[in-house]
Amino acid sequence: MLRSAIWELGRAWQVPRHVVAGSKGISQSVSHGSLRHASSAQSARASPPRKHQHLEPDSDGLSNKNNRSDRNDLRLWLAADKQREESTPDLPSWTDPTPLRRGTERRLGMKKSWTTLSPSYLLESLLVKDHPDDGVRRNAAMIRSFRLPVVLMQIRLRQEAEADPENNSEILELLPSEKQWQKVMDIVYENGHTKESLDHYLYILLGANDEERCRRFLEQDTLKPLFILSFLLRTGSAIRNVATLNGLLRYYRDRSCSTPKQDGTDSAFGRETQMTRSRLAMLNMAPDEFSRLMSRFADHCRRLEPRLLTTLADIVAHRIRWHQQSSDHPTKIYHVQCDLFNSALGALANRSGLATRHKQAPNAYFWESQRILLGMSDQLAKPLLVDKAGFKAIRAVLAGLPKNQAEIHSAMRHSQTWPPYLRPGDGMDEKMEPDEAWTRTVRAGTMMQEAGFSKDQNDEALDVLQGLAYDGTPAIQQRTPVNIKKRLRVWAASIKATRNAQEAWGRFQHPPEKWQKPGLAEYAAMFEKLVARDADPAVSSVPGNNSLNFPVLQEANLAEFEKARLRAPSVNELYEQMKLNGILPSGQCLRILVANAESLQTAHRYLMQSTMPRHQWLSLLSNNPDPEALGEVPLNLFAAYISVCARDTEQPRRKMVRAMRLIEIRFEREPRLWAPYLWEPILKNLGQHHVSLGISLGEQLQLVMHLVRRIQESHGFPLSLFHQFSRCLKRILRREAVALLADTKLEDSATKNPLGLLYDRDAREVQAVAQDHLVCEPPTSDDSEDDSPLTLVRRAAGCLKELFGELVAEEKKRQALLGSNEVSRLDSMLLRRDPVSAPIVHDYMLSLAFAGEFEEMARVVKWLMLEWGKGSLIEELEALDEVPYEADMLDTLCVFRAFAEPMLEQATADSVLDVLNRSMVGWTWPDDELVQGYLNGRVEDEANKDLSEVLKWVRQHQQRRRRQSRDRAIADVDERLGNKEHN
């Protein structure tokens, strides 16, 4: 890259030989990543250097002097420069070496060392912040450069200074003089820009927020400088709309594979402008620019919509094929293609900022993105070479995929002892070689070795996690997200690749090498196994799919003493052992300890005894935390502390309010995408009994609704928070259903319970008619009728239904943007952002049942039948040996039959069966026996049976009321007839 830059400089401007030699000398000491391509948009120069001038590098340095005397000296120097400009017009000082750069940097032509004074930093500081610092504005005004970002910043500063000269006198002094500025604008115009184009660039950059800037960027289908697109895609960009990101991807695709010709014209702004060489350099997308933008697009896709990574992969594949159009330097083109190919594999496998926000990461789309690139490579005349980083990226994605049929079969064959050797299940297994049972990730590692790349410690650890121990014996394959930039340890991986805490403890006591001592990674892996929940026997799962403890058979001939010796220690015992060995908790180990602490006091002890800086953990413990110190706390540790605060049983209301306040303070610094990660434990624990919170039922519902509105207004309401909200409302109403069932045994108490009206539609209609006949009075400030528990429950249920509709509508828009791909229909269904998977929709249906929203339950069941009844999806499900838990809707149908069907009109209930019969979904309609078995299910679902009894009482009460109404009507008719006969 540096050689091409020197060649460009020498060809265009005839740089003196001593400058070129100096630059070559720099290339031996400066890292490759720290150099900029000479053909970038920001480094173009329009005219060759004149006599007595030095070539200005493509970045401008500024002094790091910040005191007032230094600024006064600088203003004096700038004033003297302006005087020299007026007195010697033939020798302009605009391109003289600026004294604001250090001597060594100026002599060698290096860029400045203060990145905080770079044009990109100044541009972000001026535009993103509502009130930019005066120092930033001064620094931007003092720069002397022809670079377009600098020119645009100074145009804006000049406009502000001319609009308010009294308060911007210092800025006017620091800006270039009128004569200097005219020369700058002449050069900018010679480079192919017009006043209209500059105004349009400023119009884009001066948008109120990033979403508005992107909208302005996409308004006109014209070429824009690449630095604007790079600015819109910066790391801290707050793009919130998936359609906006998709529009930028379309622009990226169109621009990446089309090059303006030097003899062409651009009529973007109403008149033709000659495509000068400098303007071409600013508009053309060099390979390094394309790679940098690709990496930023990948980051935003993971943040907003990971399924768009397949679109990004298509763009990269199109770009690689586009490079073949050039017949010059085929070897160089092939190297560029291979470099871009491997960079894309790594960018699509990177999981930075994803795992903590998505409980079910879209690994299928990660693999589909890489598969698009691999398929494109196979179609080329000369397939591209995969380097070691590319193999690592492929293995990292494969490690996160669900087990395929062969891997599930191998997992079921593991013996109950350790090592878990594979037992033959049939005659075919008897004939298999050991390597035929290897997982896809292990086989990819073997291919990497065959390609000539040796395995390092990370590769060995990944093999252990994927079922092949370091000594060649089998291990338990783990479906775990792997960060290609994170260092793994073989010993810690062997602890994780087990089925339960006892097996993990055995691996903990047997290191790969006898001399090894456990470190933080090993203790963290062991703590993770100790705090894991036991697997639910009712849910079919194989070891390694999730972080659960699976039981294994115990040796029958072991003495009790031996069993106690082999038993894993408790968390406290292992923690004391770790401290005795001189290891203090930090990082992942500290997060696991805090998140699973027994109490808030225990969590405080972990924090105070950790390697965490004192001012950081003090900010967590303080009632008035310092926002700066709180923002320095790692986000995963902060979320763990919020979780333990929310579930603490001692003064829970006070702890809950404190946790909410900490989140509000932290969100002043964090972007909205972390909202589910922090608010979920709050919503989860708000569902506890209102007595334990020290508030009434109405106040509890009001608090939940206030929190939901607050999250919805400021951060949006994603699927994970919707699921937590439905579970929270379900927990609250379950207790009320139990209390209502107790009141049914006392006839008077049941009829007086206002929540009974939730399930009695006839009583609600009678109440509404009675209220209509009342004389309307103006509302008063102390009227609390709207805040009654019944009204609040209805309001919460209405909010839940609205959120459901919004998620469904948003997913439809996303599906339209995604287009077609080769991801299986089942995977695409399970990775949708609406409540279509079985666990989420089951909880939603239960919430509706407890809230008495039976008509909505019928609409949801019809919608599910239409979504799951598509032909290709049905074929995939029928080909499976067992339907996945996420696609099993039997419990959801049982909820409808147990609660909604008896309360609906016969026509509505029959319409649901009609949709089932017309669709191809093939679900089994549960009979009465299955429904009763569902109601008599697990202990935690005991309230379901109570609700069924309440609804039965409501139906009996309705029938009795209808008989009484009918008897009264008959009596009235008989009375009228008797009166007529009497008359």
PDB file of C-alpha atoms in Angstrom, residues 85-331:
ATOM      1  CA  GLU A  85       0.143  36.490   2.762  1.00  0.00           C
ATOM      2  CA  GLU A  86      -0.778  40.095   1.950  1.00  0.00           C
ATOM      3  CA  SER A  87       2.808  41.325   1.556  1.00  0.00           C
ATOM      4  CA  THR A  88       4.151  38.405  -0.515  1.00  0.00           C
ATOM      5  CA  PRO A  89       1.306  37.098  -2.685  1.00  0.00           C
ATOM      6  CA  ASP A  90       3.683  35.243  -5.022  1.00  0.00           C
ATOM      7  CA  LEU A  91       4.956  32.999  -2.214  1.00  0.00           C
ATOM      8  CA  PRO A  92       1.802  31.766  -0.455  1.00  0.00           C
ATOM      9  CA  SER A  93       2.333  30.147   2.902  1.00  0.00           C
ATOM     10  CA  TRP A  94      -0.700  27.890   2.690  1.00  0.00           C
ATOM     11  CA  THR A  95       1.287  24.735   1.963  1.00  0.00           C
ATOM     12  CA  ASP A  96       4.292  25.597   4.104  1.00  0.00           C
ATOM     13  CA  PRO A  97       5.103  23.015   6.805  1.00  0.00           C
ATOM     14  CA  THR A  98       2.943  23.946   9.739  1.00  0.00           C
ATOM     15  CA  PRO A  99       4.782  24.699  13.017  1.00  0.00           C
ATOM     16  CA  LEU A 100       1.991  22.863  14.843  1.00  0.00           C
ATOM     17  CA  ARG A 101       3.598  19.545  14.002  1.00  0.00           C
ATOM     18  CA  ARG A 102       6.556  18.161  15.907  1.00  0.00           C
ATOM     19  CA  GLY A 103       9.928  18.555  14.275  1.00  0.00           C
ATOM     20  CA  THR A 104      10.571  14.884  13.648  1.00  0.00           C
ATOM     21  CA  GLU A 105       7.127  14.329  12.218  1.00  0.00           C
ATOM     22  CA  ARG A 106       7.443  17.379   9.987  1.00  0.00           C
ATOM     23  CA  ARG A 107      10.883  16.367   8.741  1.00  0.00           C
ATOM     24  CA  LEU A 108       9.878  12.781   7.920  1.00  0.00           C
ATOM     25  CA  GLY A 109       6.469  13.666   6.540  1.00  0.00           C
ATOM     26  CA  MET A 110       4.664  11.637   9.158  1.00  0.00           C
ATOM     27  CA  LYS A 111       1.119  12.259  10.196  1.00  0.00           C
ATOM     28  CA  LYS A 112       0.399  13.910  13.520  1.00  0.00           C
ATOM     29  CA  SER A 113       0.479  11.852  16.693  1.00  0.00           C
ATOM     30  CA  TRP A 114      -2.600  13.405  18.328  1.00  0.00           C
ATOM     31  CA  THR A 115      -5.543  11.374  17.085  1.00  0.00           C
ATOM     32  CA  THR A 116      -7.908  13.558  19.076  1.00  0.00           C
ATOM     33  CA  LEU A 117      -7.112  16.355  16.624  1.00  0.00           C
ATOM     34  CA  SER A 118      -7.709  14.326  13.475  1.00  0.00           C
ATOM     35  CA  PRO A 119     -10.371  15.593  11.052  1.00  0.00           C
ATOM     36  CA  SER A 120     -12.518  12.507  11.645  1.00  0.00           C
ATOM     37  CA  TYR A 121     -12.488  13.079  15.404  1.00  0.00           C
ATOM     38  CA  LEU A 122     -13.172  16.789  15.036  1.00  0.00           C
ATOM     39  CA  LEU A 123     -15.966  16.117  12.553  1.00  0.00           C
ATOM     40  CA  GLU A 124     -17.660  13.718  14.973  1.00  0.00           C
ATOM     41  CA  SER A 125     -17.164  16.085  17.915  1.00  0.00           C
ATOM     42  CA  LEU A 126     -18.628  19.035  16.038  1.00  0.00           C
ATOM     43  CA  LEU A 127     -21.655  17.232  14.627  1.00  0.00           C
ATOM     44  CA  VAL A 128     -22.628  14.585  17.169  1.00  0.00           C
ATOM     45  CA  LYS A 129     -22.447  16.651  20.324  1.00  0.00           C
ATOM     46  CA  ASP A 130     -25.222  19.159  20.911  1.00  0.00           C
ATOM     47  CA  HIS A 131     -22.803  21.761  22.248  1.00  0.00           C
ATOM     48  CA  PRO A 132     -19.266  21.085  20.979  1.00  0.00           C
ATOM     49  CA  ASP A 133     -16.422  22.132  23.186  1.00  0.00           C
ATOM     50  CA  ASP A 134     -14.794  25.468  22.383  1.00  0.00           C
ATOM     51  CA  GLY A 135     -11.447  23.724  22.179  1.00  0.00           C
ATOM     52  CA  VAL A 136     -12.756  21.428  19.459  1.00  0.00           C
ATOM     53  CA  ARG A 137     -14.061  24.392  17.475  1.00  0.00           C
ATOM     54  CA  ARG A 138     -10.712  26.192  17.846  1.00  0.00           C
ATOM     55  CA  ASN A 139      -8.778  23.128  16.727  1.00  0.00           C
ATOM     56  CA  ALA A 140     -10.980  22.734  13.668  1.00  0.00           C
ATOM     57  CA  ALA A 141     -10.538  26.404  12.793  1.00  0.00           C
ATOM     58  CA  MET A 142      -6.746  26.272  13.085  1.00  0.00           C
ATOM     59  CA  ILE A 143      -6.212  23.400  10.644  1.00  0.00           C
ATOM     60  CA  ARG A 144      -4.634  24.365   7.329  1.00  0.00           C
ATOM     61  CA  SER A 145      -5.573  21.670   4.842  1.00  0.00           C
ATOM     62  CA  PHE A 146      -7.362  21.120   1.525  1.00  0.00           C
ATOM     63  CA  ARG A 147      -9.028  17.950   2.780  1.00  0.00           C
ATOM     64  CA  LEU A 148     -12.751  18.060   2.191  1.00  0.00           C
ATOM     65  CA  PRO A 149     -13.792  17.210   5.799  1.00  0.00           C
ATOM     66  CA  VAL A 150     -11.696  20.119   7.047  1.00  0.00           C
ATOM     67  CA  VAL A 151     -13.095  22.456   4.405  1.00  0.00           C
ATOM     68  CA  LEU A 152     -16.676  21.508   5.305  1.00  0.00           C
ATOM     69  CA  MET A 153     -16.024  22.029   9.009  1.00  0.00           C
ATOM     70  CA  GLN A 154     -14.527  25.437   8.372  1.00  0.00           C
ATOM     71  CA  ILE A 155     -17.446  26.378   6.111  1.00  0.00           C
ATOM     72  CA  ARG A 156     -19.763  25.598   8.989  1.00  0.00           C
ATOM     73  CA  LEU A 157     -17.631  27.467  11.510  1.00  0.00           C
ATOM     74  CA  ARG A 158     -17.446  30.459   9.182  1.00  0.00           C
ATOM     75  CA  GLN A 159     -21.239  30.480   8.840  1.00  0.00           C
ATOM     76  CA  GLU A 160     -21.684  30.376  12.619  1.00  0.00           C
ATOM     77  CA  ALA A 161     -19.073  33.093  13.179  1.00  0.00           C
ATOM     78  CA  GLU A 162     -20.604  35.409  10.584  1.00  0.00           C
ATOM     79  CA  ALA A 163     -24.070  34.874  12.078  1.00  0.00           C
ATOM     80  CA  ASP A 164     -22.842  35.779  15.583  1.00  0.00           C
ATOM     81  CA  PRO A 165     -19.513  37.678  15.269  1.00  0.00           C
ATOM     82  CA  GLU A 166     -19.539  38.994  18.834  1.00  0.00           C
ATOM     83  CA  ASN A 167     -19.333  35.550  20.417  1.00  0.00           C
ATOM     84  CA  ASN A 168     -17.113  34.021  17.737  1.00  0.00           C
ATOM     85  CA  SER A 169     -14.373  36.608  17.364  1.00  0.00           C
ATOM     86  CA  GLU A 170     -11.669  34.131  18.363  1.00  0.00           C
ATOM     87  CA  ILE A 171     -12.899  31.607  15.798  1.00  0.00           C
ATOM     88  CA  LEU A 172     -12.779  34.291  13.085  1.00  0.00           C
ATOM     89  CA  GLU A 173      -9.161  35.025  13.979  1.00  0.00           C
ATOM     90  CA  LEU A 174      -8.201  31.351  13.788  1.00  0.00           C
ATOM     91  CA  LEU A 175      -9.976  30.663  10.489  1.00  0.00           C
ATOM     92  CA  PRO A 176      -8.084  31.268   7.209  1.00  0.00           C
ATOM     93  CA  SER A 177      -8.130  34.807   5.884  1.00  0.00           C
ATOM     94  CA  GLU A 178     -10.414  35.771   3.022  1.00  0.00           C
ATOM     95  CA  LYS A 179      -7.587  35.533   0.525  1.00  0.00           C
ATOM     96  CA  GLN A 180      -6.468  32.161   1.851  1.00  0.00           C
ATOM     97  CA  TRP A 181     -10.022  30.911   1.902  1.00  0.00           C
ATOM     98  CA  GLN A 182     -10.576  31.943  -1.708  1.00  0.00           C
ATOM     99  CA  LYS A 183      -7.548  29.920  -2.733  1.00  0.00           C
ATOM    100  CA  VAL A 184      -8.875  26.943  -0.831  1.00  0.00           C
ATOM    101  CA  MET A 185     -12.250  27.148  -2.543  1.00  0.00           C
ATOM    102  CA  ASP A 186     -10.594  27.539  -5.959  1.00  0.00           C
ATOM    103  CA  ILE A 187      -8.686  24.311  -5.401  1.00  0.00           C
ATOM    104  CA  VAL A 188     -11.827  22.545  -4.138  1.00  0.00           C
ATOM    105  CA  TYR A 189     -13.716  23.661  -7.273  1.00  0.00           C
ATOM    106  CA  GLU A 190     -10.819  22.547  -9.467  1.00  0.00           C
ATOM    107  CA  ASN A 191     -11.085  19.140  -7.821  1.00  0.00           C
ATOM    108  CA  GLY A 192     -14.550  18.760  -9.308  1.00  0.00           C
ATOM    109  CA  HIS A 193     -16.772  19.940  -6.468  1.00  0.00           C
ATOM    110  CA  THR A 194     -19.352  22.651  -6.855  1.00  0.00           C
ATOM    111  CA  LYS A 195     -21.007  24.998  -4.416  1.00  0.00           C
ATOM    112  CA  GLU A 196     -24.190  22.948  -4.736  1.00  0.00           C
ATOM    113  CA  SER A 197     -22.365  19.730  -3.915  1.00  0.00           C
ATOM    114  CA  LEU A 198     -20.657  21.276  -0.881  1.00  0.00           C
ATOM    115  CA  ASP A 199     -24.012  22.567   0.344  1.00  0.00           C
ATOM    116  CA  HIS A 200     -25.476  19.105  -0.112  1.00  0.00           C
ATOM    117  CA  TYR A 201     -22.621  17.508   1.859  1.00  0.00           C
ATOM    118  CA  LEU A 202     -23.210  19.972   4.687  1.00  0.00           C
ATOM    119  CA  TYR A 203     -26.949  19.348   4.460  1.00  0.00           C
ATOM    120  CA  ILE A 204     -26.280  15.656   5.077  1.00  0.00           C
ATOM    121  CA  LEU A 205     -23.812  16.147   7.907  1.00  0.00           C
ATOM    122  CA  LEU A 206     -25.927  18.703   9.756  1.00  0.00           C
ATOM    123  CA  GLY A 207     -28.890  16.380  10.269  1.00  0.00           C
ATOM    124  CA  ALA A 208     -30.411  16.349  13.741  1.00  0.00           C
ATOM    125  CA  ASN A 209     -29.353  12.730  14.390  1.00  0.00           C
ATOM    126  CA  ASP A 210     -27.817   9.789  12.588  1.00  0.00           C
ATOM    127  CA  GLU A 211     -31.158   8.542  11.342  1.00  0.00           C
ATOM    128  CA  GLU A 212     -31.879  11.942   9.773  1.00  0.00           C
ATOM    129  CA  ARG A 213     -28.372  12.113   8.274  1.00  0.00           C
ATOM    130  CA  CYS A 214     -28.860   8.722   6.651  1.00  0.00           C
ATOM    131  CA  ARG A 215     -32.228   9.774   5.281  1.00  0.00           C
ATOM    132  CA  ARG A 216     -30.657  12.857   3.698  1.00  0.00           C
ATOM    133  CA  PHE A 217     -27.776  10.740   2.408  1.00  0.00           C
ATOM    134  CA  LEU A 218     -30.200   8.434   0.591  1.00  0.00           C
ATOM    135  CA  GLU A 219     -32.473  11.206  -0.719  1.00  0.00           C
ATOM    136  CA  GLN A 220     -30.486  11.618  -3.936  1.00  0.00           C
ATOM    137  CA  ASP A 221     -28.983   8.774  -5.900  1.00  0.00           C
ATOM    138  CA  THR A 222     -25.712  10.608  -6.415  1.00  0.00           C
ATOM    139  CA  LEU A 223     -22.080   9.980  -5.625  1.00  0.00           C
ATOM    140  CA  LYS A 224     -20.953  11.200  -2.224  1.00  0.00           C
ATOM    141  CA  PRO A 225     -17.460  11.266  -0.736  1.00  0.00           C
ATOM    142  CA  LEU A 226     -16.619   8.088   1.084  1.00  0.00           C
ATOM    143  CA  PHE A 227     -15.784   9.889   4.301  1.00  0.00           C
ATOM    144  CA  ILE A 228     -19.481  10.783   4.701  1.00  0.00           C
ATOM    145  CA  LEU A 229     -20.526   7.124   4.447  1.00  0.00           C
ATOM    146  CA  SER A 230     -17.722   6.209   6.819  1.00  0.00           C
ATOM    147  CA  PHE A 231     -18.942   8.859   9.260  1.00  0.00           C
ATOM    148  CA  LEU A 232     -22.503   7.534   9.120  1.00  0.00           C
ATOM    149  CA  LEU A 233     -21.202   4.023   9.884  1.00  0.00           C
ATOM    150  CA  ARG A 234     -18.859   4.989  12.698  1.00  0.00           C
ATOM    151  CA  THR A 235     -18.806   2.828  15.817  1.00  0.00           C
ATOM    152  CA  GLY A 236     -21.036   5.109  17.877  1.00  0.00           C
ATOM    153  CA  SER A 237     -23.604   5.681  15.144  1.00  0.00           C
ATOM    154  CA  ALA A 238     -27.185   5.490  16.418  1.00  0.00           C
ATOM    155  CA  ILE A 239     -28.921   4.107  13.325  1.00  0.00           C
ATOM    156  CA  ARG A 240     -32.169   2.608  14.592  1.00  0.00           C
ATOM    157  CA  ASN A 241     -34.172   1.694  11.495  1.00  0.00           C
ATOM    158  CA  VAL A 242     -33.429  -1.544   9.648  1.00  0.00           C
ATOM    159  CA  ALA A 243     -34.764  -0.030   6.421  1.00  0.00           C
ATOM    160  CA  THR A 244     -32.172   2.737   6.734  1.00  0.00           C
ATOM    161  CA  LEU A 245     -29.355   0.229   7.103  1.00  0.00           C
ATOM    162  CA  ASN A 246     -30.677  -1.715   4.133  1.00  0.00           C
ATOM    163  CA  GLY A 247     -30.701   1.481   2.052  1.00  0.00           C
ATOM    164  CA  LEU A 248     -27.061   2.119   2.934  1.00  0.00           C
ATOM    165  CA  LEU A 249     -26.246  -1.460   1.940  1.00  0.00           C
ATOM    166  CA  ARG A 250     -27.852  -0.903  -1.469  1.00  0.00           C
ATOM    167  CA  TYR A 251     -25.802   2.259  -1.951  1.00  0.00           C
ATOM    168  CA  TYR A 252     -22.696   0.346  -0.853  1.00  0.00           C
ATOM    169  CA  ARG A 253     -23.384  -2.383  -3.409  1.00  0.00           C
ATOM    170  CA  ASP A 254     -23.951   0.075  -6.255  1.00  0.00           C
ATOM    171  CA  ARG A 255     -20.855   2.099  -5.393  1.00  0.00           C
ATOM    172  CA  SER A 256     -18.509  -0.801  -4.711  1.00  0.00           C
ATOM    173  CA  CYS A 257     -18.772  -2.284  -8.193  1.00  0.00           C
ATOM    174  CA  SER A 258     -18.932   0.878 -10.321  1.00  0.00           C
ATOM    175  CA  THR A 259     -16.030   3.211 -11.031  1.00  0.00           C
ATOM    176  CA  PRO A 260     -16.454   6.701 -12.496  1.00  0.00           C
ATOM    177  CA  LYS A 261     -14.232   7.247 -15.524  1.00  0.00           C
ATOM    178  CA  GLN A 262     -11.864  10.186 -15.624  1.00  0.00           C
ATOM    179  CA  ASP A 263     -13.335  11.411 -18.879  1.00  0.00           C
ATOM    180  CA  GLY A 264     -16.908  11.023 -17.585  1.00  0.00           C
ATOM    181  CA  THR A 265     -19.184  13.605 -16.137  1.00  0.00           C
ATOM    182  CA  ASP A 266     -21.371  13.855 -13.067  1.00  0.00           C
ATOM    183  CA  SER A 267     -24.691  15.629 -13.451  1.00  0.00           C
ATOM    184  CA  ALA A 268     -25.793  15.062  -9.897  1.00  0.00           C
ATOM    185  CA  PHE A 269     -26.422  18.678  -9.053  1.00  0.00           C
ATOM    186  CA  GLY A 270     -27.987  20.001 -12.193  1.00  0.00           C
ATOM    187  CA  ARG A 271     -24.866  20.647 -14.263  1.00  0.00           C
ATOM    188  CA  GLU A 272     -22.017  18.574 -15.600  1.00  0.00           C
ATOM    189  CA  THR A 273     -18.682  18.698 -13.810  1.00  0.00           C
ATOM    190  CA  GLN A 274     -15.478  17.231 -15.150  1.00  0.00           C
ATOM    191  CA  MET A 275     -14.301  14.169 -13.228  1.00  0.00           C
ATOM    192  CA  THR A 276     -10.854  15.317 -12.148  1.00  0.00           C
ATOM    193  CA  ARG A 277      -8.272  12.914 -10.822  1.00  0.00           C
ATOM    194  CA  SER A 278      -8.625  14.220  -7.281  1.00  0.00           C
ATOM    195  CA  ARG A 279     -12.415  13.853  -7.381  1.00  0.00           C
ATOM    196  CA  LEU A 280     -12.024  10.309  -8.705  1.00  0.00           C
ATOM    197  CA  ALA A 281      -9.755   9.527  -5.775  1.00  0.00           C
ATOM    198  CA  MET A 282     -12.444  10.801  -3.466  1.00  0.00           C
ATOM    199  CA  LEU A 283     -15.249   8.793  -5.081  1.00  0.00           C
ATOM    200  CA  ASN A 284     -13.552   5.550  -6.070  1.00  0.00           C
ATOM    201  CA  MET A 285     -13.624   2.756  -3.513  1.00  0.00           C
ATOM    202  CA  ALA A 286     -10.167   1.244  -3.106  1.00  0.00           C
ATOM    203  CA  PRO A 287      -9.832  -2.297  -1.663  1.00  0.00           C
ATOM    204  CA  ASP A 288      -8.840  -1.025   1.774  1.00  0.00           C
ATOM    205  CA  GLU A 289     -11.785   1.405   1.804  1.00  0.00           C
ATOM    206  CA  PHE A 290     -14.137  -1.397   0.798  1.00  0.00           C
ATOM    207  CA  SER A 291     -12.812  -3.664   3.563  1.00  0.00           C
ATOM    208  CA  ARG A 292     -13.100  -0.962   6.197  1.00  0.00           C
ATOM    209  CA  LEU A 293     -16.682  -0.161   5.222  1.00  0.00           C
ATOM    210  CA  MET A 294     -17.514  -3.878   5.088  1.00  0.00           C
ATOM    211  CA  SER A 295     -16.318  -4.308   8.658  1.00  0.00           C
ATOM    212  CA  ARG A 296     -18.440  -1.376   9.813  1.00  0.00           C
ATOM    213  CA  PHE A 297     -21.480  -2.663   7.962  1.00  0.00           C
ATOM    214  CA  ALA A 298     -21.010  -6.044   9.636  1.00  0.00           C
ATOM    215  CA  ASP A 299     -20.954  -4.372  13.049  1.00  0.00           C
ATOM    216  CA  HIS A 300     -24.214  -2.532  12.404  1.00  0.00           C
ATOM    217  CA  CYS A 301     -25.867  -5.616  10.921  1.00  0.00           C
ATOM    218  CA  ARG A 302     -25.072  -7.592  14.070  1.00  0.00           C
ATOM    219  CA  ARG A 303     -26.433  -4.745  16.171  1.00  0.00           C
ATOM    220  CA  LEU A 304     -29.676  -4.115  14.273  1.00  0.00           C
ATOM    221  CA  GLU A 305     -30.507  -7.154  12.148  1.00  0.00           C
ATOM    222  CA  PRO A 306     -27.958 -10.012  11.929  1.00  0.00           C
ATOM    223  CA  ARG A 307     -29.975 -11.606   9.138  1.00  0.00           C
ATOM    224  CA  LEU A 308     -28.799  -8.799   6.838  1.00  0.00           C
ATOM    225  CA  LEU A 309     -25.316 -10.341   6.943  1.00  0.00           C
ATOM    226  CA  THR A 310     -26.360 -12.545   4.029  1.00  0.00           C
ATOM    227  CA  THR A 311     -26.995  -9.386   2.007  1.00  0.00           C
ATOM    228  CA  LEU A 312     -23.561  -8.105   2.965  1.00  0.00           C
ATOM    229  CA  ALA A 313     -22.026 -11.437   1.923  1.00  0.00           C
ATOM    230  CA  ASP A 314     -23.703 -11.136  -1.490  1.00  0.00           C
ATOM    231  CA  ILE A 315     -22.173  -7.671  -1.882  1.00  0.00           C
ATOM    232  CA  VAL A 316     -18.701  -8.968  -1.014  1.00  0.00           C
ATOM    233  CA  ALA A 317     -19.073 -11.882  -3.427  1.00  0.00           C
ATOM    234  CA  HIS A 318     -20.178  -9.462  -6.152  1.00  0.00           C
ATOM    235  CA  ARG A 319     -17.150  -7.257  -5.466  1.00  0.00           C
ATOM    236  CA  ILE A 320     -14.734 -10.199  -5.647  1.00  0.00           C
ATOM    237  CA  ARG A 321     -16.164 -11.278  -9.001  1.00  0.00           C
ATOM    238  CA  TRP A 322     -16.041  -7.655 -10.187  1.00  0.00           C
ATOM    239  CA  HIS A 323     -12.254  -7.596  -9.658  1.00  0.00           C
ATOM    240  CA  GLN A 324     -11.882 -10.200 -12.405  1.00  0.00           C
ATOM    241  CA  GLN A 325     -12.939  -7.645 -15.005  1.00  0.00           C
ATOM    242  CA  SER A 326      -9.479  -6.134 -14.821  1.00  0.00           C
ATOM    243  CA  SER A 327      -7.008  -7.971 -17.060  1.00  0.00           C
ATOM    244  CA  ASP A 328      -3.993  -6.032 -15.764  1.00  0.00           C
ATOM    245  CA  HIS A 329      -1.779  -7.702 -13.143  1.00  0.00           C
ATOM    246  CA  PRO A 330      -3.800 -10.934 -12.687  1.00  0.00           C
ATOM    247  CA  THR A 331      -1.548 -12.111  -9.853  1.00  0.00           C
TER     248      THR A 331
END
